[in-house]
Short mmCIF file of C-alpha atoms in Angstrom, two decimals:
data_model
loop_
_atom_site.label_atom_id
_atom_site.label_comp_id
_atom_site.label_asym_id
_atom_site.label_seq_id
_atom_site.Cartn_x
_atom_site.Cartn_y
_atom_site.Cartn_z
CA UNK A 1 -2.61 25.17 8.15
CA UNK A 2 -0.89 21.81 6.41
CA UNK A 3 -2.71 18.54 7.80
CA UNK A 4 -0.08 16.39 6.03
CA UNK A 5 3.99 17.15 6.06
CA UNK A 6 5.78 15.03 4.36
CA UNK A 7 9.65 15.67 4.18
CA UNK A 8 12.14 13.81 1.91
CA UNK A 9 10.49 10.26 2.99
CA UNK A 10 11.89 6.93 1.64
CA UNK A 11 10.54 3.66 2.25
CA UNK A 12 12.85 0.27 2.11
CA UNK A 13 12.58 -3.09 2.36
CA UNK A 14 15.38 -5.66 3.08
CA UNK A 15 19.00 -5.23 2.98
CA UNK A 16 22.42 -5.27 1.15
CA UNK A 17 21.49 -6.56 -2.51
CA UNK A 18 17.66 -7.42 -1.45
CA UNK A 19 17.28 -3.87 -0.86
CA UNK A 20 14.16 -2.33 -2.91
CA UNK A 21 13.27 1.53 -2.30
CA UNK A 22 9.64 1.97 -3.00
CA UNK A 23 9.70 5.50 -2.10
CA UNK A 24 12.52 8.09 -2.60
CA UNK A 25 12.88 11.51 -1.08
CA UNK A 26 9.03 12.16 -1.34
CA UNK A 27 7.74 15.53 -0.46
CA UNK A 28 4.39 16.46 -0.12
CA UNK A 29 1.97 19.02 1.85
CA UNK A 30 -1.62 18.81 1.95
CA UNK A 31 -3.66 21.65 3.41
CA UNK A 32 -6.72 21.38 5.96
CA UNK A 33 -9.86 20.85 3.82
CA UNK A 34 -7.77 19.91 0.44
CA UNK A 35 -9.61 16.94 -1.58
CA UNK A 36 -6.36 15.17 -3.25
CA UNK A 37 -5.77 12.35 -5.23
CA UNK A 38 -2.61 10.53 -5.25
CA UNK A 39 -1.97 9.01 -9.00
CA UNK A 40 -0.06 6.14 -9.96
CA UNK A 41 0.02 2.74 -11.82
CA UNK A 42 0.38 -0.22 -9.72
CA UNK A 43 3.85 -0.54 -8.30
CA UNK A 44 4.63 3.23 -8.20
CA UNK A 45 4.50 3.28 -4.31
CA UNK A 46 0.88 4.85 -3.80
CA UNK A 47 0.03 2.50 -1.41
CA UNK A 48 3.09 2.76 0.55
CA UNK A 49 2.64 6.19 0.46
CA UNK A 50 -0.94 5.89 1.56
CA UNK A 51 -0.06 3.41 4.74
CA UNK A 52 2.80 6.23 5.70
CA UNK A 53 0.17 8.93 5.72
CA UNK A 54 -2.35 6.97 7.70
CA UNK A 55 0.57 5.78 10.02
CA UNK A 56 0.15 2.43 9.29
CA UNK A 57 3.86 2.23 8.40
CA UNK A 58 6.59 3.96 9.46
CA UNK A 59 9.31 5.60 6.59
CA UNK A 60 12.87 4.74 6.51
CA UNK A 61 14.03 7.91 6.53
CA UNK A 62 12.67 11.65 6.21
CA UNK A 63 9.89 13.20 8.51
CA UNK A 64 6.34 13.02 8.58
CA UNK A 65 3.78 15.46 10.67
CA UNK A 66 0.16 15.20 10.67
CA UNK A 67 -1.45 17.93 12.42
CA UNK A 68 2.39 19.39 13.58
CA UNK A 69 2.84 16.29 15.21
CA UNK A 70 5.94 14.56 14.15
CA UNK A 71 4.95 10.79 13.86
CA UNK A 72 8.63 9.38 14.23
CA UNK A 73 8.26 10.41 17.81
CA UNK A 74 4.91 9.07 18.97
CA UNK A 75 4.56 5.47 20.64
CA UNK A 76 2.74 2.65 19.34
CA UNK A 77 -0.15 3.74 21.66
CA UNK A 78 -0.10 7.07 20.16
CA UNK A 79 -0.11 5.51 16.66
CA UNK A 80 -2.94 3.56 17.63
CA UNK A 81 -4.93 6.44 18.74
CA UNK A 82 -4.18 8.42 15.76
CA UNK A 83 -5.35 5.34 13.57
CA UNK A 84 -8.47 4.96 15.51
CA UNK A 85 -9.34 8.99 15.99
CA UNK A 86 -7.29 11.30 13.46
CA UNK A 87 -7.64 9.18 10.44
CA UNK A 88 -10.80 7.84 8.43
CA UNK A 89 -9.64 4.94 6.53
CA UNK A 90 -11.84 3.96 3.22
CA UNK A 91 -10.76 0.69 1.53
CA UNK A 92 -11.89 -0.83 -1.85
CA UNK A 93 -13.02 -4.29 -0.31
CA UNK A 94 -15.17 -2.04 2.46
CA UNK A 95 -13.58 -4.35 5.00
CA UNK A 96 -16.69 -4.70 7.61
CA UNK A 97 -16.88 -7.25 9.71
CA UNK A 98 -19.58 -9.68 8.83
CA UNK A 99 -21.21 -11.12 12.11
CA UNK A 100 -21.60 -7.14 13.26
CA UNK A 101 -25.04 -5.62 11.96
CA UNK A 102 -24.41 -2.47 9.83
CA UNK A 103 -24.77 0.15 12.94
CA UNK A 104 -22.68 -1.95 15.02
CA UNK A 105 -19.65 -1.70 12.35
CA UNK A 106 -19.97 2.14 12.17
CA UNK A 107 -20.08 2.24 15.72
CA UNK A 108 -16.86 0.01 16.18
CA UNK A 109 -13.95 2.56 16.24
CA UNK A 110 -15.88 4.30 19.35
CA UNK A 111 -15.88 1.12 21.10
CA UNK A 112 -12.01 1.84 20.99
CA UNK A 113 -12.38 5.16 21.31
CA UNK A 114 -14.21 4.76 24.86
CA UNK A 115 -17.41 6.45 23.95
CA UNK A 116 -20.41 6.07 25.75
CA UNK A 117 -23.50 3.41 24.37
CA UNK A 118 -25.79 6.13 24.19
CA UNK A 119 -23.24 8.67 21.95
CA UNK A 120 -22.00 5.88 19.67
CA UNK A 121 -25.52 4.67 18.90
CA UNK A 122 -26.92 8.17 18.19
CA UNK A 123 -23.59 9.08 16.29
CA UNK A 124 -24.23 5.66 13.96
CA UNK A 125 -27.63 6.49 13.30
CA UNK A 126 -26.79 10.12 12.48
CA UNK A 127 -24.29 8.68 9.90
CA UNK A 128 -26.15 5.98 8.32
CA UNK A 129 -28.92 8.31 7.47
CA UNK A 130 -26.34 10.90 6.21
CA UNK A 131 -24.90 8.14 3.72
CA UNK A 132 -28.99 7.36 2.87
CA UNK A 133 -29.13 4.04 4.73
CA UNK A 134 -31.21 5.26 7.62
CA UNK A 135 -33.47 1.94 7.45
CA UNK A 136 -30.70 -0.55 7.23
CA UNK A 137 -28.90 -0.27 10.73
CA UNK A 138 -30.27 -3.72 11.83
CA UNK A 139 -29.14 -5.73 8.58
CA UNK A 140 -25.87 -7.20 8.03
CA UNK A 141 -22.83 -6.63 5.45
CA UNK A 142 -23.87 -9.66 3.01
CA UNK A 143 -27.41 -8.47 2.61
CA UNK A 144 -26.27 -5.31 1.08
CA UNK A 145 -25.37 -4.38 -2.06
CA UNK A 146 -21.31 -3.13 -2.92
CA UNK A 147 -22.39 0.56 -3.09
CA UNK A 148 -24.55 -0.02 0.01
CA UNK A 149 -21.40 -1.54 1.74
CA UNK A 150 -19.17 1.18 0.45
CA UNK A 151 -21.83 4.17 1.89
CA UNK A 152 -21.00 2.16 5.89
CA UNK A 153 -18.06 2.10 5.37
CA UNK A 154 -17.80 6.03 4.68
CA UNK A 155 -19.99 6.36 7.79
CA UNK A 156 -17.47 4.16 9.74
CA UNK A 157 -14.70 6.50 8.70
CA UNK A 158 -16.52 9.64 9.47
CA UNK A 159 -17.82 8.32 12.74
CA UNK A 160 -14.90 9.42 14.96
CA UNK A 161 -15.10 13.33 13.34
CA UNK A 162 -11.55 12.38 11.94
CA UNK A 163 -9.01 15.26 11.03
CA UNK A 164 -8.16 13.02 7.60
CA UNK A 165 -9.96 11.00 5.43
CA UNK A 166 -7.93 8.23 3.63
CA UNK A 167 -9.59 6.22 0.73
CA UNK A 168 -7.75 3.60 -0.91
CA UNK A 169 -9.53 2.87 -4.78
CA UNK A 170 -12.86 3.38 -2.96
CA UNK A 171 -14.69 2.47 -6.20
CA UNK A 172 -12.29 0.01 -7.28
CA UNK A 173 -15.09 -2.95 -6.61
CA UNK A 174 -18.12 -1.13 -7.92
CA UNK A 175 -19.81 -0.77 -11.32
CA UNK A 176 -19.66 2.59 -12.77
CA UNK A 177 -22.86 3.91 -12.21
CA UNK A 178 -22.44 3.37 -8.34
CA UNK A 179 -18.65 4.52 -8.38
CA UNK A 180 -20.37 7.81 -9.42
CA UNK A 181 -22.95 7.65 -6.90
CA UNK A 182 -19.83 6.82 -4.05
CA UNK A 183 -17.67 9.86 -5.92
CA UNK A 184 -21.04 12.00 -5.66
CA UNK A 185 -20.54 11.62 -1.90
CA UNK A 186 -17.09 12.52 -1.72
CA UNK A 187 -18.00 15.36 -3.32
CA UNK A 188 -19.99 16.40 -0.50
CA UNK A 189 -17.76 15.70 1.90
CA UNK A 190 -15.16 17.94 0.26
CA UNK A 191 -17.69 21.01 -0.31
CA UNK A 192 -18.20 20.38 3.64
CA UNK A 193 -14.64 21.14 3.87
CA UNK A 194 -13.17 17.44 4.98
CA UNK A 195 -9.50 16.76 4.10
CA UNK A 196 -9.42 14.02 1.75
CA UNK A 197 -6.59 11.98 0.35
CA UNK A 198 -7.59 9.53 -2.55
CA UNK A 199 -5.22 6.74 -3.72
CA UNK A 200 -6.18 5.70 -7.47
CA UNK A 201 -4.83 4.44 -10.69
CA UNK A 202 -7.62 5.72 -12.72
CA UNK A 203 -7.13 9.12 -14.32
CA UNK A 204 -11.22 9.75 -14.63
CA UNK A 205 -11.32 9.35 -10.56
CA UNK A 206 -8.18 11.51 -9.77
CA UNK A 207 -9.52 14.24 -12.23
CA UNK A 208 -12.46 14.80 -9.31
CA UNK A 209 -10.39 16.05 -6.96
CA UNK A 210 -9.27 19.44 -6.24
CA UNK A 211 -5.55 18.29 -6.94
CA UNK A 212 -3.61 15.42 -8.29
CA UNK A 213 -0.13 14.12 -6.88
CA UNK A 214 1.24 11.92 -9.69
CA UNK A 215 3.34 9.20 -8.09
CA UNK A 216 5.68 6.64 -10.36
CA UNK A 217 8.86 4.93 -9.42
CA UNK A 218 8.33 5.63 -5.99
CA UNK A 219 8.76 9.57 -6.63
CA UNK A 220 6.15 12.44 -6.57
CA UNK A 221 6.50 13.64 -10.21
CA UNK A 222 4.14 16.78 -10.01
CA UNK A 223 1.40 18.13 -8.04
CA UNK A 224 -1.64 19.87 -10.46
CA UNK A 225 -5.25 21.10 -10.87
CA UNK A 226 -7.16 19.08 -12.88
#
């Protein structure tokens, strides 16, 4: 069953002579439980593609179905719900809120989802333990290493039990050893059947997924297995 179904997706900015086409006629299907990397150099369109998959942006033309929902037909409130509950985002720079503790950062998406305080805390504690930081719940992000902050970000992305995990260069701000540890965590999540889409410019990272989608000059060039 396809979780992500993109058909003839085009994204352009500006108009007339200033019109710039960033994505052109992209077709892409991602099945439930797949671990896919979208590989491309800077300026290839991969970040724009990620934003469309994550419902952070809408295409200029084409069709996008997420879990069989036609995204173009959804209201802004429905898109916000999808971003909060259906997609777990993991960013290169972690995006943790500095004035919240680690546990409060993980709980935050559940507050927006209307989950009770007791259930929020239970899920946050469970996931913090899952990523190996069970003793760090009361500390603040600046008291953690980069690798630890990324683990917290992964726990936050998982807390709503999303359909799709969307990771944008998740090891880009980490040293090689720490990056390998984070990739090990993604392998564990993939083995558990999570649907993962990872954006990267690094072929070494890309090869660790089950399938590589190459993008260049706004077009998907090929989809292959490492």
